[in-house]
Coordinates of C-alpha atoms and ligand atoms in Angstrom, one line a residue:
Chain A
M1 CA 35.5 -1.9 22.8
T2 CA 38.2 -2.9 25.3
G3 CA 37.9 0.3 27.3
L4 CA 34.1 0.0 27.5
A5 CA 34.1 -1.7 30.9
T6 CA 36.0 1.1 32.5
E7 CA 34.4 4.0 30.7
A8 CA 30.8 2.9 30.8
P9 CA 28.7 5.0 33.2
P10 CA 25.7 3.4 34.9
A11 CA 23.0 2.4 32.4
E12 CA 20.5 5.0 33.5
E13 CA 22.8 7.9 32.5
L14 CA 23.1 6.8 28.9
T15 CA 21.2 8.7 26.3
V16 CA 20.6 7.4 22.8
V17 CA 21.7 9.7 19.9
P18 CA 20.0 8.7 16.7
V19 CA 21.8 9.0 13.3
R20 CA 21.4 12.5 12.0
H21 CA 20.8 13.2 8.3
P22 CA 21.9 16.8 7.6
L23 CA 22.0 16.1 3.8
R24 CA 18.3 15.3 3.8
W25 CA 17.6 18.8 5.0
V26 CA 19.9 20.3 2.3
A27 CA 17.9 18.3 -0.2
V28 CA 14.7 19.6 1.2
A29 CA 16.0 23.2 0.9
V30 CA 17.1 22.7 -2.7
L31 CA 13.8 21.2 -3.7
A32 CA 11.9 24.0 -1.9
V33 CA 13.7 26.6 -4.0
L34 CA 13.0 24.7 -7.2
A35 CA 9.4 24.4 -6.3
A36 CA 9.2 28.1 -5.6
M37 CA 10.7 28.8 -9.0
L38 CA 8.2 26.6 -10.7
I39 CA 5.2 28.2 -8.9
H40 CA 6.6 31.6 -9.7
S41 CA 6.6 30.7 -13.4
L42 CA 3.2 29.2 -13.3
V43 CA 1.8 32.4 -11.8
V44 CA 3.8 35.1 -13.7
N45 CA 4.3 33.6 -17.2
K46 CA 1.1 34.4 -19.0
H47 CA 1.8 31.9 -21.8
W48 CA 0.2 29.3 -19.5
Q49 CA -3.1 31.0 -20.3
W50 CA -4.8 29.8 -17.1
D51 CA -8.2 31.3 -18.0
Y52 CA -8.2 28.9 -21.1
V53 CA -7.2 26.0 -18.9
R54 CA -10.1 26.7 -16.6
G55 CA -12.4 27.2 -19.6
Y56 CA -11.5 23.9 -21.3
F57 CA -11.1 21.8 -18.2
T58 CA -14.7 20.5 -18.3
Y59 CA -15.3 21.2 -22.0
N60 CA -17.7 18.7 -23.6
T61 CA -15.2 17.2 -26.0
I62 CA -12.6 16.8 -23.2
V63 CA -15.1 15.1 -20.8
H64 CA -16.1 12.8 -23.6
G65 CA -12.4 12.1 -24.3
I66 CA -11.9 11.2 -20.6
W67 CA -14.7 8.8 -20.7
V68 CA -13.2 7.1 -23.9
T69 CA -9.8 6.9 -22.2
I70 CA -11.3 5.3 -19.1
Q71 CA -13.2 2.7 -21.2
L72 CA -10.2 1.9 -23.2
T73 CA -8.0 1.5 -20.1
V74 CA -10.5 -0.7 -18.3
L75 CA -11.4 -2.9 -21.2
A76 CA -7.8 -3.3 -22.4
M77 CA -6.5 -4.1 -18.9
A78 CA -9.4 -6.6 -18.4
I79 CA -8.4 -8.4 -21.6
G80 CA -4.8 -8.1 -20.6
I81 CA -5.2 -9.5 -17.1
V82 CA -7.5 -12.3 -18.0
F83 CA -5.6 -13.4 -21.1
G84 CA -2.3 -12.8 -19.3
I85 CA -3.2 -15.2 -16.4
I86 CA -4.5 -17.8 -18.9
L87 CA -1.3 -17.5 -20.9
A88 CA 0.8 -17.8 -17.8
I89 CA -1.0 -21.0 -16.7
M90 CA -0.7 -22.3 -20.2
R91 CA 3.0 -21.5 -20.3
M92 CA 3.6 -23.5 -17.1
S93 CA 1.4 -26.4 -18.2
P94 CA 3.1 -29.8 -18.7
N95 CA 1.3 -30.0 -22.0
P96 CA 3.9 -28.9 -24.6
V97 CA 1.2 -27.7 -27.1
L98 CA -0.2 -25.3 -24.6
S99 CA 3.2 -24.0 -23.3
T100 CA 4.6 -23.5 -26.8
T101 CA 1.4 -21.7 -27.9
A102 CA 1.7 -19.3 -25.0
F103 CA 5.4 -18.8 -25.6
A104 CA 4.8 -18.0 -29.3
Y105 CA 2.0 -15.5 -28.4
T106 CA 4.2 -13.6 -26.0
W107 CA 7.1 -13.7 -28.5
F108 CA 4.9 -12.1 -31.2
F109 CA 3.0 -9.5 -29.2
R110 CA 6.0 -8.4 -27.2
G111 CA 8.2 -8.3 -30.2
T112 CA 6.2 -5.8 -32.4
P113 CA 5.4 -2.2 -31.5
V114 CA 1.9 -1.7 -30.0
L115 CA 1.3 1.2 -32.5
V116 CA 1.9 -1.2 -35.4
Q117 CA -0.5 -3.7 -33.8
L118 CA -3.1 -1.0 -33.4
L119 CA -2.8 -0.1 -37.1
F120 CA -3.1 -3.8 -38.0
W121 CA -6.4 -4.1 -36.2
Y122 CA -7.5 -0.8 -37.7
S123 CA -6.8 -2.3 -41.2
F124 CA -8.2 -5.7 -40.3
S125 CA -11.2 -5.3 -42.7
Y126 CA -8.7 -4.8 -45.5
L127 CA -7.3 -8.2 -44.9
F128 CA -10.6 -10.0 -44.1
S129 CA -13.7 -8.1 -45.3
N130 CA -16.0 -10.7 -43.7
L131 CA -15.9 -12.7 -40.6
S132 CA -18.0 -15.9 -40.3
I133 CA -18.8 -18.8 -38.0
G134 CA -18.9 -22.2 -39.6
V135 CA -17.0 -25.3 -40.6
P136 CA -13.4 -24.5 -41.6
F137 CA -13.3 -24.6 -45.4
G138 CA -16.9 -25.7 -45.4
P139 CA -20.4 -24.1 -45.0
K140 CA -20.7 -20.9 -43.0
F141 CA -23.5 -20.3 -40.5
H142 CA -23.3 -16.6 -40.0
T143 CA -21.2 -13.9 -41.6
W144 CA -20.4 -10.4 -40.4
D145 CA -19.1 -7.4 -42.2
T146 CA -15.7 -6.7 -40.6
N147 CA -16.0 -2.9 -41.0
S148 CA -19.1 -2.8 -38.8
L149 CA -17.8 -5.4 -36.3
I150 CA -14.3 -3.9 -35.7
T151 CA -14.9 -0.2 -35.2
P152 CA -11.9 2.0 -34.5
F153 CA -12.8 1.8 -30.8
I154 CA -12.9 -2.1 -30.9
A155 CA -9.6 -2.1 -32.9
G156 CA -8.1 0.1 -30.1
V157 CA -9.4 -2.3 -27.3
L158 CA -8.1 -5.4 -29.1
G159 CA -4.8 -3.9 -30.1
L160 CA -4.0 -2.6 -26.6
G161 CA -5.6 -5.5 -24.7
L162 CA -3.9 -8.3 -26.7
N163 CA -0.6 -6.6 -26.5
E164 CA -1.0 -6.1 -22.8
A165 CA -1.8 -9.8 -22.3
A166 CA 1.7 -10.6 -23.5
Y167 CA 3.2 -8.4 -20.7
M168 CA 0.7 -9.5 -18.1
S169 CA 1.5 -13.1 -18.8
E170 CA 5.1 -12.6 -17.7
I171 CA 3.9 -10.8 -14.6
A172 CA 1.4 -13.5 -13.7
R173 CA 4.0 -16.2 -14.3
A174 CA 6.4 -14.5 -11.9
G175 CA 3.6 -14.4 -9.4
L176 CA 2.7 -18.1 -9.8
L177 CA 6.3 -19.1 -9.5
S178 CA 6.7 -17.1 -6.3
V179 CA 4.2 -19.4 -4.5
N180 CA 5.9 -22.1 -2.4
P181 CA 5.7 -25.5 -4.2
G182 CA 4.6 -27.0 -1.0
Q183 CA 1.3 -25.2 -1.5
H184 CA 0.6 -27.2 -4.7
E185 CA 1.4 -30.4 -2.8
A186 CA -0.8 -29.5 0.2
A187 CA -3.7 -28.7 -2.1
A188 CA -3.2 -31.9 -4.1
A189 CA -2.9 -34.0 -1.0
L190 CA -6.3 -32.7 0.1
G191 CA -7.9 -34.0 -3.1
M192 CA -8.2 -30.6 -4.8
S193 CA -8.0 -30.6 -8.6
R194 CA -5.4 -28.5 -10.3
G195 CA -8.0 -25.9 -11.3
L196 CA -9.5 -25.6 -7.8
A197 CA -6.0 -25.4 -6.3
M198 CA -5.0 -22.7 -8.7
R199 CA -8.2 -20.7 -8.0
R200 CA -8.3 -21.0 -4.3
V201 CA -4.8 -21.5 -3.1
I202 CA -2.2 -20.5 -5.7
L203 CA -3.6 -17.4 -7.4
P204 CA -4.6 -15.6 -4.2
Q205 CA -1.1 -15.9 -3.0
A206 CA 0.4 -15.0 -6.4
M207 CA -1.7 -11.9 -6.4
R208 CA 0.5 -10.3 -3.8
V209 CA 3.4 -10.4 -6.3
I210 CA 1.1 -9.7 -9.3
I211 CA -0.6 -6.6 -8.1
P212 CA 2.2 -4.0 -7.8
P213 CA 3.5 -4.5 -11.4
T214 CA -0.1 -4.7 -12.6
G215 CA -0.7 -1.3 -11.0
N216 CA 2.2 -0.1 -13.0
E217 CA 0.9 -1.6 -16.1
T218 CA -2.6 0.0 -15.6
I219 CA -1.1 3.4 -15.1
S220 CA 1.1 2.9 -18.2
M221 CA -2.0 1.7 -20.1
L222 CA -3.9 4.8 -19.2
K223 CA -1.3 6.9 -21.0
T224 CA -0.7 4.4 -23.8
T225 CA -4.3 4.7 -24.8
S226 CA -3.4 8.0 -26.3
L227 CA -2.0 6.1 -29.2
V228 CA -5.5 5.4 -30.4
A229 CA -5.7 9.0 -31.6
T230 CA -3.7 7.6 -34.6
I231 CA -6.6 5.4 -35.5
S232 CA -9.1 8.2 -35.3
V233 CA -10.5 7.4 -31.8
L234 CA -11.2 10.6 -29.8
D235 CA -9.7 9.8 -26.4
L236 CA -8.5 12.5 -24.1
T237 CA -5.4 13.2 -26.1
G238 CA -7.3 13.0 -29.4
A239 CA -9.9 15.5 -28.0
A240 CA -7.2 18.0 -27.1
Q241 CA -5.5 17.6 -30.5
L242 CA -8.8 18.1 -32.2
I243 CA -9.4 21.3 -30.3
Y244 CA -6.0 22.9 -30.5
G245 CA -5.9 21.9 -34.2
S246 CA -8.6 24.5 -34.8
N247 CA -7.8 27.2 -32.2
N248 CA -4.0 26.8 -31.7
L249 CA -4.2 26.8 -27.9
Q250 CA -1.7 24.0 -27.5
I251 CA -0.3 24.9 -24.1
P252 CA -3.5 25.4 -22.1
L253 CA -5.0 22.2 -23.6
L254 CA -1.9 20.2 -22.9
V255 CA -2.1 21.5 -19.3
V256 CA -5.8 20.5 -19.1
I257 CA -5.2 16.9 -20.2
S258 CA -2.0 16.6 -18.1
I259 CA -4.0 17.5 -15.0
W260 CA -6.7 15.0 -16.0
Y261 CA -4.2 12.2 -16.5
L262 CA -2.6 13.0 -13.2
I263 CA -6.0 12.9 -11.5
M264 CA -6.8 9.5 -13.0
T265 CA -3.4 8.0 -12.2
S266 CA -3.7 9.2 -8.6
V267 CA -7.0 7.5 -8.3
L268 CA -5.5 4.3 -9.6
S269 CA -2.6 4.5 -7.1
V270 CA -5.1 4.8 -4.3
G271 CA -7.0 1.8 -5.7
Q272 CA -3.7 -0.2 -5.8
Y273 CA -3.0 0.6 -2.2
F274 CA -6.4 -0.9 -1.1
L275 CA -6.0 -4.0 -3.4
E276 CA -2.5 -4.7 -1.9
K277 CA -3.9 -4.4 1.6
R278 CA -6.7 -6.9 0.7
F279 CA -4.3 -9.5 -0.7
A280 CA -1.7 -9.0 2.2
R281 CA -4.1 -11.1 4.3
G282 CA -2.3 -13.5 6.6
T283 CA 1.2 -11.9 6.0
R284 CA 3.1 -9.9 8.5
V285 CA 4.3 -7.5 5.8
T286 CA 2.4 -4.2 5.8
V287 CA 1.7 -2.2 2.8
A288 CA 3.7 1.1 2.8
R289 CA 1.5 4.2 2.4
P290 CA 3.2 6.4 -0.2
G291 CA 4.4 9.7 1.3
R292 CA 3.4 8.9 4.9
R293 CA 6.6 6.9 5.5
M294 CA 9.0 9.5 4.3
L295 CA 7.2 12.2 6.4
A296 CA 7.2 10.0 9.4
R297 CA 10.9 9.2 9.0
M298 CA 11.8 12.9 8.9
R299 CA 9.6 13.8 11.8
A300 CA 11.0 10.9 13.8
T301 CA 14.6 12.1 13.3
R302 CA 13.5 15.5 14.5
R303 CA 11.8 14.1 17.6
D304 CA 14.5 11.6 18.2
E305 CA 12.2 8.7 17.9
S306 CA 12.7 5.6 15.9
V307 CA 10.2 4.4 13.3
P308 CA 9.4 0.7 13.4
P309 CA 10.2 -1.1 10.1
G310 CA 7.3 -1.0 7.8
G311 CA 6.3 2.5 8.9
P312 CA 3.7 3.9 11.2
G313 CA 0.0 3.8 10.9
V314 CA -0.2 0.1 10.8
Chain B
M1 CA -2.3 -49.3 25.3
S2 CA -5.2 -49.9 23.0
L3 CA -4.8 -53.7 22.4
C4 CA -8.2 -53.8 20.7
R5 CA -6.5 -52.2 17.7
R6 CA -4.6 -55.5 17.0
V7 CA -7.7 -57.7 17.0
V8 CA -9.4 -55.9 14.0
P9 CA -10.9 -58.6 11.9
V10 CA -8.6 -59.7 9.1
S11 CA -9.3 -57.5 6.2
E12 CA -7.7 -56.0 3.2
P13 CA -4.4 -54.2 4.0
M14 CA -4.7 -50.4 3.9
V15 CA -1.3 -50.1 2.2
L16 CA 0.3 -53.0 0.3
A17 CA 3.6 -52.4 -1.5
E18 CA 5.2 -55.1 -3.6
E19 CA 8.6 -54.5 -5.0
V20 CA 7.9 -50.8 -5.5
R21 CA 10.6 -49.0 -7.6
K22 CA 11.1 -45.4 -8.3
S23 CA 13.8 -43.5 -10.2
F24 CA 14.6 -39.9 -10.6
G25 CA 16.3 -39.8 -14.0
P26 CA 19.2 -42.3 -13.8
V27 CA 19.1 -42.6 -10.0
E28 CA 17.0 -45.4 -8.6
V29 CA 15.7 -44.1 -5.2
L30 CA 13.4 -47.0 -4.3
K31 CA 14.8 -50.4 -5.2
G32 CA 12.0 -52.7 -4.5
I33 CA 10.1 -51.8 -1.4
S34 CA 7.7 -54.4 0.0
L35 CA 5.6 -53.8 3.1
Q36 CA 2.1 -53.9 4.4
V37 CA 0.0 -51.7 6.7
D38 CA -3.2 -53.1 8.0
P39 CA -6.2 -51.0 9.0
G40 CA -5.7 -49.4 12.4
Q41 CA -2.0 -50.0 12.3
V42 CA 0.8 -47.5 12.8
L43 CA 3.9 -48.0 10.7
C44 CA 7.0 -45.9 11.5
V45 CA 9.7 -45.5 8.9
I46 CA 13.2 -44.5 9.9
G47 CA 16.5 -44.3 8.0
P48 CA 19.3 -42.0 7.1
S49 CA 18.8 -38.9 4.9
G50 CA 18.4 -39.6 1.3
S51 CA 17.3 -43.2 1.9
G52 CA 14.0 -42.7 0.1
K53 CA 11.6 -42.4 3.0
S54 CA 9.8 -39.3 1.7
T55 CA 9.7 -40.6 -1.8
F56 CA 8.0 -43.8 -0.6
V57 CA 5.4 -41.9 1.4
R58 CA 4.8 -39.5 -1.5
C59 CA 4.2 -42.5 -3.8
I60 CA 1.4 -43.7 -1.5
N61 CA -0.4 -40.5 -2.2
H62 CA 0.6 -40.4 -5.9
L63 CA 2.6 -37.2 -5.4
E64 CA 5.3 -39.3 -7.1
K65 CA 4.6 -41.9 -9.8
I66 CA 6.1 -45.4 -9.3
D67 CA 8.2 -47.0 -12.1
G68 CA 7.8 -50.6 -11.1
G69 CA 6.1 -53.0 -8.7
R70 CA 2.6 -52.7 -7.3
L71 CA 1.3 -50.3 -4.8
L72 CA -2.3 -50.7 -3.4
V73 CA -4.0 -48.3 -1.1
D74 CA -7.3 -49.5 0.4
G75 CA -7.5 -52.2 -2.3
H76 CA -7.0 -49.8 -5.2
L77 CA -3.9 -49.7 -7.4
V78 CA -2.3 -46.3 -7.0
G79 CA -2.5 -44.4 -10.3
Y80 CA -4.5 -47.0 -12.2
R81 CA -8.1 -48.2 -12.7
R82 CA -8.6 -51.9 -13.5
V83 CA -11.1 -52.7 -16.2
G84 CA -11.1 -56.5 -16.9
T85 CA -7.5 -57.4 -17.6
K86 CA -6.5 -53.8 -18.6
L87 CA -5.0 -51.2 -16.4
H88 CA -6.0 -47.7 -17.3
E89 CA -3.9 -44.8 -16.1
L90 CA -6.0 -42.5 -14.0
R91 CA -7.0 -39.0 -15.2
E92 CA -6.1 -36.1 -13.1
N93 CA -9.6 -35.8 -11.5
E94 CA -9.6 -39.5 -10.6
I95 CA -6.2 -39.1 -8.9
A96 CA -7.6 -36.2 -6.9
K97 CA -10.6 -38.3 -6.0
R98 CA -8.4 -41.1 -4.5
R99 CA -6.4 -38.6 -2.5
E100 CA -9.5 -37.5 -0.7
D101 CA -9.2 -40.6 1.5
V102 CA -5.5 -40.1 2.3
G103 CA -4.4 -37.3 4.6
M104 CA -0.9 -36.0 4.5
V105 CA 1.1 -33.9 7.0
F106 CA 4.3 -32.3 5.7
Q107 CA 7.5 -31.4 7.4
H108 CA 7.0 -27.7 6.7
F109 CA 3.2 -27.7 7.5
N110 CA 2.2 -26.1 4.2
L111 CA -0.8 -24.4 5.6
F112 CA -2.6 -21.9 3.3
P113 CA -1.1 -18.6 4.6
H114 CA -3.9 -16.4 3.2
M115 CA -6.6 -18.3 5.0
S116 CA -7.4 -18.3 8.7
V117 CA -7.1 -21.5 10.7
L118 CA -10.8 -22.2 10.4
E119 CA -10.8 -21.5 6.6
N120 CA -7.8 -23.8 6.2
L121 CA -9.9 -26.6 7.9
I122 CA -13.1 -26.1 5.9
E123 CA -11.6 -25.4 2.5
A124 CA -11.3 -29.0 1.2
P125 CA -14.4 -30.4 3.0
T126 CA -16.6 -27.8 1.5
R127 CA -15.0 -27.5 -2.0
V128 CA -13.9 -31.1 -2.5
R129 CA -16.3 -33.1 -0.5
K130 CA -19.0 -30.6 -1.0
R131 CA -20.2 -30.7 2.6
P132 CA -22.5 -27.9 3.7
K133 CA -20.4 -25.0 5.2
A134 CA -22.2 -25.0 8.6
E135 CA -21.6 -28.7 9.1
A136 CA -17.9 -28.4 8.0
I137 CA -17.4 -25.6 10.5
T138 CA -18.9 -27.6 13.3
S139 CA -16.6 -30.6 12.7
A140 CA -13.7 -28.2 12.2
R141 CA -14.3 -26.8 15.7
T142 CA -14.4 -30.3 17.1
L143 CA -11.1 -31.1 15.5
L144 CA -9.5 -27.8 16.7
A145 CA -10.6 -28.7 20.2
Q146 CA -9.0 -32.1 19.8
V147 CA -5.7 -30.6 18.9
G148 CA -6.0 -28.0 21.6
L149 CA -6.4 -24.9 19.4
S150 CA -10.0 -23.8 19.9
E151 CA -9.0 -20.2 20.6
K152 CA -7.0 -19.9 17.4
E153 CA -9.6 -20.4 14.8
K154 CA -9.5 -16.8 13.6
A155 CA -5.7 -16.6 13.6
Y156 CA -3.6 -16.8 10.4
P157 CA -0.8 -19.4 10.1
A158 CA 1.9 -16.7 10.3
Q159 CA 0.6 -15.8 13.8
L160 CA 1.1 -19.3 15.2
S161 CA 4.1 -21.1 16.5
G162 CA 5.5 -24.0 14.5
G163 CA 4.0 -26.6 16.9
Q164 CA 0.6 -24.9 16.6
Q165 CA 0.8 -24.7 12.8
Q166 CA 1.6 -28.4 12.6
R167 CA -1.3 -29.3 14.8
V168 CA -3.6 -27.2 12.5
A169 CA -2.1 -29.1 9.6
I170 CA -3.0 -32.4 11.2
A171 CA -6.5 -31.1 11.9
R172 CA -6.8 -29.9 8.3
A173 CA -5.9 -33.4 7.0
L174 CA -8.3 -35.0 9.5
A175 CA -11.2 -32.7 8.4
M176 CA -11.4 -34.8 5.2
Q177 CA -12.1 -37.9 7.3
P178 CA -9.3 -39.9 5.7
K179 CA -8.8 -43.6 6.1
L180 CA -5.1 -43.3 6.1
M181 CA -2.7 -40.6 7.4
L182 CA 0.8 -40.0 6.1
F183 CA 3.3 -38.0 8.1
D184 CA 6.6 -37.0 6.6
E185 CA 8.9 -35.9 9.4
P186 CA 6.2 -33.9 11.1
T187 CA 8.4 -32.7 13.9
S188 CA 11.7 -32.1 12.1
A189 CA 11.1 -28.4 11.5
L190 CA 10.1 -27.7 15.1
D191 CA 12.0 -26.3 18.0
P192 CA 12.7 -29.2 20.5
E193 CA 10.2 -27.9 23.1
L194 CA 7.4 -27.9 20.6
V195 CA 7.9 -31.5 19.4
G196 CA 6.0 -33.0 22.3
E197 CA 2.7 -31.2 21.7
V198 CA 2.6 -32.5 18.1
L199 CA 3.6 -36.1 19.1
D200 CA 0.9 -36.0 21.7
V201 CA -1.7 -35.3 19.1
M202 CA -0.4 -38.1 16.9
K203 CA -0.4 -40.5 19.8
Q204 CA -4.1 -39.6 20.5
L205 CA -4.8 -40.2 16.8
A206 CA -3.1 -43.7 16.9
Q207 CA -5.0 -44.6 20.0
G208 CA -8.2 -43.7 18.2
G209 CA -7.5 -46.4 15.7
M210 CA -6.2 -44.3 12.7
T211 CA -4.1 -46.1 10.2
M212 CA -0.8 -44.2 10.0
V213 CA 2.5 -44.2 8.1
V214 CA 5.0 -42.0 9.9
V215 CA 8.4 -41.0 8.8
T216 CA 10.2 -39.9 11.9
H217 CA 13.4 -39.5 13.7
E218 CA 11.6 -39.6 17.1
M219 CA 12.6 -43.1 18.3
G220 CA 10.7 -42.7 21.6
F221 CA 7.5 -42.1 19.6
A222 CA 8.2 -45.1 17.4
R223 CA 8.9 -47.3 20.3
E224 CA 5.8 -46.3 22.1
V225 CA 3.2 -46.0 19.3
A226 CA 4.3 -48.0 16.3
D227 CA 3.0 -51.5 15.6
E228 CA 5.8 -52.0 13.1
L229 CA 9.1 -50.2 12.5
V230 CA 10.8 -50.2 9.2
F231 CA 14.4 -49.2 8.7
M232 CA 15.2 -48.0 5.2
D233 CA 18.6 -47.4 3.7
A234 CA 19.6 -46.5 0.1
G235 CA 16.2 -47.4 -1.3
V236 CA 15.7 -50.8 0.3
V237 CA 14.0 -52.0 3.5
V238 CA 16.9 -53.3 5.5
E239 CA 15.0 -54.4 8.6
K240 CA 11.4 -54.4 9.9
G241 CA 9.6 -55.7 12.9
N242 CA 8.4 -54.9 16.3
P243 CA 9.8 -51.5 17.2
R244 CA 11.0 -52.5 20.6
E245 CA 12.9 -55.4 19.2
V246 CA 14.4 -53.5 16.3
L247 CA 15.5 -50.7 18.4
A248 CA 16.9 -52.8 21.3
N249 CA 18.3 -55.6 19.2
P250 CA 18.9 -54.7 15.6
Q251 CA 19.8 -57.6 13.4
H252 CA 21.7 -55.8 10.6
E253 CA 25.0 -54.0 10.7
R254 CA 23.5 -51.0 8.9
T255 CA 20.6 -50.7 11.3
R256 CA 23.0 -50.9 14.2
A257 CA 25.3 -48.2 12.7
F258 CA 22.3 -45.9 12.1
L259 CA 20.8 -46.4 15.6
S260 CA 24.1 -45.8 17.3
K261 CA 24.2 -42.4 15.7
V262 CA 20.7 -41.3 16.5
L263 CA 20.0 -42.9 19.9
Ligands
LIG401 N1 12.1 -34.6 -7.3 C1 13.3 -35.2 -7.2 N2 14.2 -35.2 -8.2 C2 15.4 -35.8 -8.2 N3 15.8 -36.4 -7.1 C3 15.1 -36.5 -6.0 C4 13.8 -35.9 -6.0 N4 13.2 -36.1 -4.8 C5 14.1 -36.9 -4.1 N5 15.2 -37.1 -4.9 C6 16.4 -37.9 -4.4 O1 16.0 -39.1 -4.0 C7 16.7 -39.6 -2.9 C8 15.7 -39.9 -1.8 O2 15.1 -38.8 -1.3 P1 14.0 -38.7 -0.1 O3 13.6 -37.3 0.0 O4 13.0 -39.8 -0.4 O5 14.9 -39.1 1.1 P2 14.5 -39.1 2.6 O6 14.8 -40.5 3.1 O7 13.2 -38.6 2.8 O8 15.6 -38.2 3.2 P3 15.4 -37.1 4.4 O9 15.6 -37.8 5.7 O10 16.6 -36.1 4.2 O11 14.1 -36.4 4.2 C9 17.6 -38.5 -2.5 O12 18.9 -38.8 -3.0 C10 17.1 -37.3 -3.3 O13 18.2 -36.4 -3.7
LIG402 MG1 12.4 -36.8 3.7

């Protein structure tokens, strides 16, 4: 730095040389070769049996399976999110009964495999053949037959949803804890009750932290629903198993359902992007658009431009 | 200045503290605070860091619960409801109800970052006081004009300077039409050139007859605006009186030592 004063030419002659990333281009080349090999195999290797893939893509049983998978995902996540937030609020409550209950719930449902829980719900009628409303140990007002109440589908929803609630409660708790304590005080000082403050002030801010991992959970759930095949629910995976069990076309059917799972998870990712944007209101942080940023970075280095932090397209 | 403020007919004090005590665990932070604020009066509280100023102000709003003594706000015992000879501890919703009449301004503003300025101002009036939205918006705009931020009603807090945020915070507290305003070092988090704009708003408010308790390090403000100045140290009121006299001619060694450091 000492020689700078003597060496420095007039400012207008200086040109900025951005950092170059030659390794990035090597990586691109390697990836391009691998992709080419994959495409080659997909085209040339006839064991993929693409005509069967096309044929089964919108087959009745498959389409019905997709519908079951979507229903299971939506219902289980709805239960998971609602119960999860309630559990998180309970866990943080000053009331020791509530916080201990929430803790015990999370301990139990996180501590046992979800498959085991699903099988438990499936066998629920074996434990309790009737469910009734009434006075505990006293008269009953109404009684249901458990077998007709808890169908395999309902067992699946309950098993997946209640298990998810345990995980969601930790996510929601992290979100609630991320909100500045000053926000609780400001709301209280304005005369807002704890419930109102939670709903209007704390939760909306916590959502920014809650949404990204919840998107993760939803995508994970979409695939975890395939476990219900073990309790005889015909979701997307179950449908494929049913079909290739009779005609032995494993590969094409697995390709079919993989494509469908990819389509559904892609839709979910797009949904997550818009949700994040909605809850970023009032913050300066912009939501990164997947893919765009990397492309823009690479283009920028080529054109010797810099990319503002947070990426373009803001 | 507005002399009329001092001839308000004798009425119940807005804040009456008698031997108020407060401990955090084994540490006693307030060791018997007694003071009084009459309607329309401005009380300034000064004192070194950790002396218990914030704690006292927070007790007035029941953000902290006192452990001893009596604290009355607008004639009501803070935290209790009197029925005959019994004192019932207030339920959560009753505490919230009492807070409606006491506005509070924090050092770090604590605006709701996910709401625009206007939404910040109408949130409590519409949801707590249940005022019609249109009416709440009209009065919110009047308040924004008063604090000089009419053009910023659509902005989010993160888009405002510290001084602007604090003025919004004051307007938000005023939107509940409180009888008493508490300020806990409202200008301490601000860049020096932004302090003035917030103090001006507070002066205006004092001249309008608002009852205020202000924790501050702005001695100029205290001298000019306060009716009474209280110097606190280590959880006790060391000295109180007319701000000009206390500042010019402190009676206690501790007050003198503190003032010599800050003036
Ligand atoms: N929630 C709390 N738990 C434990 N101790 C606390 C708590 N709040 C305050 N204190 C302690 O009480 C004492 C008084 O704090 P307080 O915030 O009232 O001081 P202050 O006069 O407002 O100081 P400052 O000028 O720094 O704001 C301090 O020693 C502080 O550490
Ligand atoms: Mg303080």
